[in-house]
Coordinates of C-alpha atoms in Angstrom, one line a residue:
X13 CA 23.6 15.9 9.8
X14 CA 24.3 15.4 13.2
X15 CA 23.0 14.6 16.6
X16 CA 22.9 17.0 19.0
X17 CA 25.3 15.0 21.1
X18 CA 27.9 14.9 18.2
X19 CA 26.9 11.5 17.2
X20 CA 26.5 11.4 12.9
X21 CA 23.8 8.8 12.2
X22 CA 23.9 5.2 10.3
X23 CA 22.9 6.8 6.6
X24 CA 20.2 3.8 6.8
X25 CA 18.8 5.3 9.7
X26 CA 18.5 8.4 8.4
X27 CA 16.9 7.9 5.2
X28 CA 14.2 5.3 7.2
X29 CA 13.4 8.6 9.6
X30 CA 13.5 10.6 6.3
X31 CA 10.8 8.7 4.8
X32 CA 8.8 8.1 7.4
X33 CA 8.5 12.1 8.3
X34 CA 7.9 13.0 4.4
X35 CA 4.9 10.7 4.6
X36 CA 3.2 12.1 7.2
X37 CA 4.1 15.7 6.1
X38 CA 2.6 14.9 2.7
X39 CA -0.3 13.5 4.5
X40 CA -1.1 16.3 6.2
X41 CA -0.3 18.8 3.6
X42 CA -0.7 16.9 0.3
X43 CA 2.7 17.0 -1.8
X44 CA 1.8 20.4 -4.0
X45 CA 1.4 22.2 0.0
X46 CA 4.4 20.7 1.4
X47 CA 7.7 22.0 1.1
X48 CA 11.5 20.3 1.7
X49 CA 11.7 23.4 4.3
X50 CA 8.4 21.7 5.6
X51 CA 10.0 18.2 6.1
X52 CA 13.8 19.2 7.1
X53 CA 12.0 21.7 9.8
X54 CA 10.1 18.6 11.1
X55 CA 13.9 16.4 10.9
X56 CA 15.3 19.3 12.5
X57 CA 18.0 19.4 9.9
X58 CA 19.1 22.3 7.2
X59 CA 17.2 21.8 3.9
X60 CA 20.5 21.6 1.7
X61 CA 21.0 18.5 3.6
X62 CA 18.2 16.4 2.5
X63 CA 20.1 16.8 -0.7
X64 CA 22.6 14.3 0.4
X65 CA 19.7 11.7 0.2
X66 CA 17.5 12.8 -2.9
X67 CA 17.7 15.8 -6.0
X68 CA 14.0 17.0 -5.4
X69 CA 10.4 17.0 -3.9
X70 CA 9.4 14.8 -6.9
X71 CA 12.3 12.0 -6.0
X72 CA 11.1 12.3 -2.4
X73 CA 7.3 11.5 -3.4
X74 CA 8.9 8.6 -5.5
X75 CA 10.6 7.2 -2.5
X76 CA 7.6 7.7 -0.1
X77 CA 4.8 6.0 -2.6
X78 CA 7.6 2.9 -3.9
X79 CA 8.1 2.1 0.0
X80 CA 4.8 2.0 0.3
X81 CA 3.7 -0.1 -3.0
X82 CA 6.9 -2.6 -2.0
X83 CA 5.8 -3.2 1.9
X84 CA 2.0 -3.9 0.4
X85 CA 3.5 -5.8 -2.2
X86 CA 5.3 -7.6 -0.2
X87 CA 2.0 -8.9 2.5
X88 CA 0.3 -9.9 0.1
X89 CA 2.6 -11.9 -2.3
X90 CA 3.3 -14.0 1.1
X91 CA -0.1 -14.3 1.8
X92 CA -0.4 -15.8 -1.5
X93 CA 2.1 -18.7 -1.1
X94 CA 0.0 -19.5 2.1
X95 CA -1.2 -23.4 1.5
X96 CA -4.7 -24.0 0.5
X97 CA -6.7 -23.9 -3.1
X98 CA -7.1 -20.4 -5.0
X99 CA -10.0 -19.1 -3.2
X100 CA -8.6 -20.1 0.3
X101 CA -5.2 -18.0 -0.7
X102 CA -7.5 -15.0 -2.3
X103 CA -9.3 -15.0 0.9
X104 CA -5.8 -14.9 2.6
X105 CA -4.6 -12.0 0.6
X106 CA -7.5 -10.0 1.3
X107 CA -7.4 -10.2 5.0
X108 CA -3.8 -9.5 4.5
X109 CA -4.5 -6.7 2.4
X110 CA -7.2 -5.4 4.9
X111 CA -5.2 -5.5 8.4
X112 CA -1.9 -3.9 6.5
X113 CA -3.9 -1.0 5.0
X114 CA -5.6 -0.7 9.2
X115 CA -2.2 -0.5 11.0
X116 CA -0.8 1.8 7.9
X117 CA -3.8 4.3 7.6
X118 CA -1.2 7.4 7.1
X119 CA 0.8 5.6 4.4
X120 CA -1.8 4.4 2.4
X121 CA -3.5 7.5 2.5
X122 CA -0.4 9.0 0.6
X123 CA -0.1 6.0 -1.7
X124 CA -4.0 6.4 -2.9
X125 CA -4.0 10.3 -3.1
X126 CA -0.4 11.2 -4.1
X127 CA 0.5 8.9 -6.6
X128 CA -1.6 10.9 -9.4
X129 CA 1.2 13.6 -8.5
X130 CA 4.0 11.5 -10.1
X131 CA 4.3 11.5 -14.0
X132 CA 3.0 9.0 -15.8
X133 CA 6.4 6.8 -16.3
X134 CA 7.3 7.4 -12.9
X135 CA 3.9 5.7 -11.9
X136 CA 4.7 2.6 -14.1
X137 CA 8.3 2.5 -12.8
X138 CA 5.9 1.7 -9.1
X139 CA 3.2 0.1 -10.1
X140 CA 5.2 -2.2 -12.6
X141 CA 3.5 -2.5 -16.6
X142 CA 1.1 -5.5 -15.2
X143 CA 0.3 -3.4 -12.1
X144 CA 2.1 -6.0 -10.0
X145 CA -0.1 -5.9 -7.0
X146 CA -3.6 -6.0 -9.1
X147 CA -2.4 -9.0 -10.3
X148 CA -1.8 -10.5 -7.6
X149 CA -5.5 -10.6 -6.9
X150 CA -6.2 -11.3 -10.3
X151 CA -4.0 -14.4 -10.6
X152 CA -5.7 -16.6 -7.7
X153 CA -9.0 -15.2 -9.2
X154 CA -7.9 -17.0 -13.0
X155 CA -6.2 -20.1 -10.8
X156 CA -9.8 -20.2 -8.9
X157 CA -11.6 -20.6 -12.4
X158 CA -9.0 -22.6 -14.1
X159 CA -9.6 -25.3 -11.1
X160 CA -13.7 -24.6 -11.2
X161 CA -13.6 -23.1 -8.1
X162 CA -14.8 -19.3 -9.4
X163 CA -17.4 -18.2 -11.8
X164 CA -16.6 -17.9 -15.2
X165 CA -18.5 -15.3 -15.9
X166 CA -16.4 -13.1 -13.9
X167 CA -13.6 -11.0 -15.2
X168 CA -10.9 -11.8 -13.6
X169 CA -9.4 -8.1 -13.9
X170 CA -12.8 -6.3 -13.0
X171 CA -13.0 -8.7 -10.1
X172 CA -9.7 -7.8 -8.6
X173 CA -10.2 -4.5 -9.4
X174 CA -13.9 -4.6 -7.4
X175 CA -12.3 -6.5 -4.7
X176 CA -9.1 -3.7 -4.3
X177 CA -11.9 -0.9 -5.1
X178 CA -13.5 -2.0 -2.2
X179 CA -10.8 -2.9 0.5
X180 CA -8.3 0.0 -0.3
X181 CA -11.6 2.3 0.6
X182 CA -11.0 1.2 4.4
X183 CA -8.5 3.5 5.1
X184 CA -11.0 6.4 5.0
X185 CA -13.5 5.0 7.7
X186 CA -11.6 2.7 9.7
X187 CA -10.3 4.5 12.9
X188 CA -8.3 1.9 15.7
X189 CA -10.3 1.3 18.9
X190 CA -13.4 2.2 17.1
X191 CA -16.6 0.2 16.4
X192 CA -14.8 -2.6 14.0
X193 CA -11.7 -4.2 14.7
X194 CA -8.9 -4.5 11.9
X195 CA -9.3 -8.2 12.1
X196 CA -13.2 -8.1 11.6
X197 CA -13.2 -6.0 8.9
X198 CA -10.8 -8.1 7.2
X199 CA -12.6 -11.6 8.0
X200 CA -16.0 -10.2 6.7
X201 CA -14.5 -8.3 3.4
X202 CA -12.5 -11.0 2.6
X203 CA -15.6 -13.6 3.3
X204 CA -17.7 -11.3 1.1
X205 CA -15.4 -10.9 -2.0
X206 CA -15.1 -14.7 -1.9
X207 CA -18.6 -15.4 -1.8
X208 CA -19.8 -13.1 -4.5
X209 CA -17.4 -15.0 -6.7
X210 CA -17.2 -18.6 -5.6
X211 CA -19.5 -21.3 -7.6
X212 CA -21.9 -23.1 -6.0
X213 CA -20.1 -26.0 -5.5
X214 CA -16.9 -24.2 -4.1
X215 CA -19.9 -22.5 -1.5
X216 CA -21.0 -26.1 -0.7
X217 CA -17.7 -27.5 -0.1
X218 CA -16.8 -24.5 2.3
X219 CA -20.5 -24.7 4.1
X220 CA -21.8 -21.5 2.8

């Protein structure tokens, strides 16, 4: 695992480039029709070596679809802690939500049709038992009710699940430089979601 000039890189460095070249190999040939030959060609490294950093294709997938879930994860639960009542930090979450999925179109992409390829424990050990990033959604959606600020008779659970239903679907129309910007499309989803929830009152008070 060296560079051509000699020079052995950082492991962290490695295993960043790793990833990041695994994702778009499995984007562009889904995990069953990509090999390890496939993504150590494309590293420019022998495929033995990869072993140094994971024990099979499945492991790599794992690796791929977790950095992917965590860097989400991670947008959104910030977005969250963002000041304001529950609907003004859901709204914050979905724009959030929205302009990471835009500037990560390859990565999602995996995430959404690869992680069916994982068994099903492995899926929990991502998604966490309360589907950690659902409920994230879901949580500002019960706060919003608790404080009279949502409908209650909305499901909180088939409302975030609408609301991700509907965002996560971006990354198969949205194109950069094309007809919507990522910031539009995250204003107006977000605006919408939070309408078709909100109650009267909470519409009033924002001047909808």
């Amino acid at each position: 695992m060296r560079r051509s000039g000699g020079e052995r890189k950082p492991r962290e460095e490695r295993w960043a480039e790793l990833i990041e070249v695994a994702t778009q190999v499995f984007y562009e040939k889904g995990y069953d029709g990509a090999s390890l030959q496939d993504i150590a060609d494309r590293l420019g490294m022998l495929k033995g070596s990869l072993y140094y950093y994971i024990q099979s294709k499945e492991d790599l997938l794992f690796d791929v679809i977790s950095s992917v879930h965590r860097d989400g994860l991670a947008v959104i639960r910030a977005r969250a802690e963002l000041p304001g009542d529950p609907l003004q930090r859901l709204e914050n979450v979905i724009v959030g939500h929205v302009e990471h999925t835009c500037r990560n179109l390859v990565p999602t992409a995996v995430f959404l049709h690869e992680l069916s390829a994982l068994p099903p424990d492995r899926r929990v050990e991502v998604l966490g038992n309360e589907h950690a990033y659902q409920g994230v959604f879901r949580g500002l959606i019960e706060a919003g009710q608790a404080e009279g600020l949502v409908r209650t008779d909305i499901d909180p659970r088939l409302a975030a699940l609408s609301v991700l239903g509907s965002t996560n679907w971006v990354y198969r129309w949205f194109r950069p430089g094309g007809a919507f910007s990522a910031d539009q499309i995250a204003t107006e989803l977000a605006g919408m979601a939070v309408r078709g929830i909100a109650t009267p009152d909470a519409l009033a008070a924002r001047g909808v």
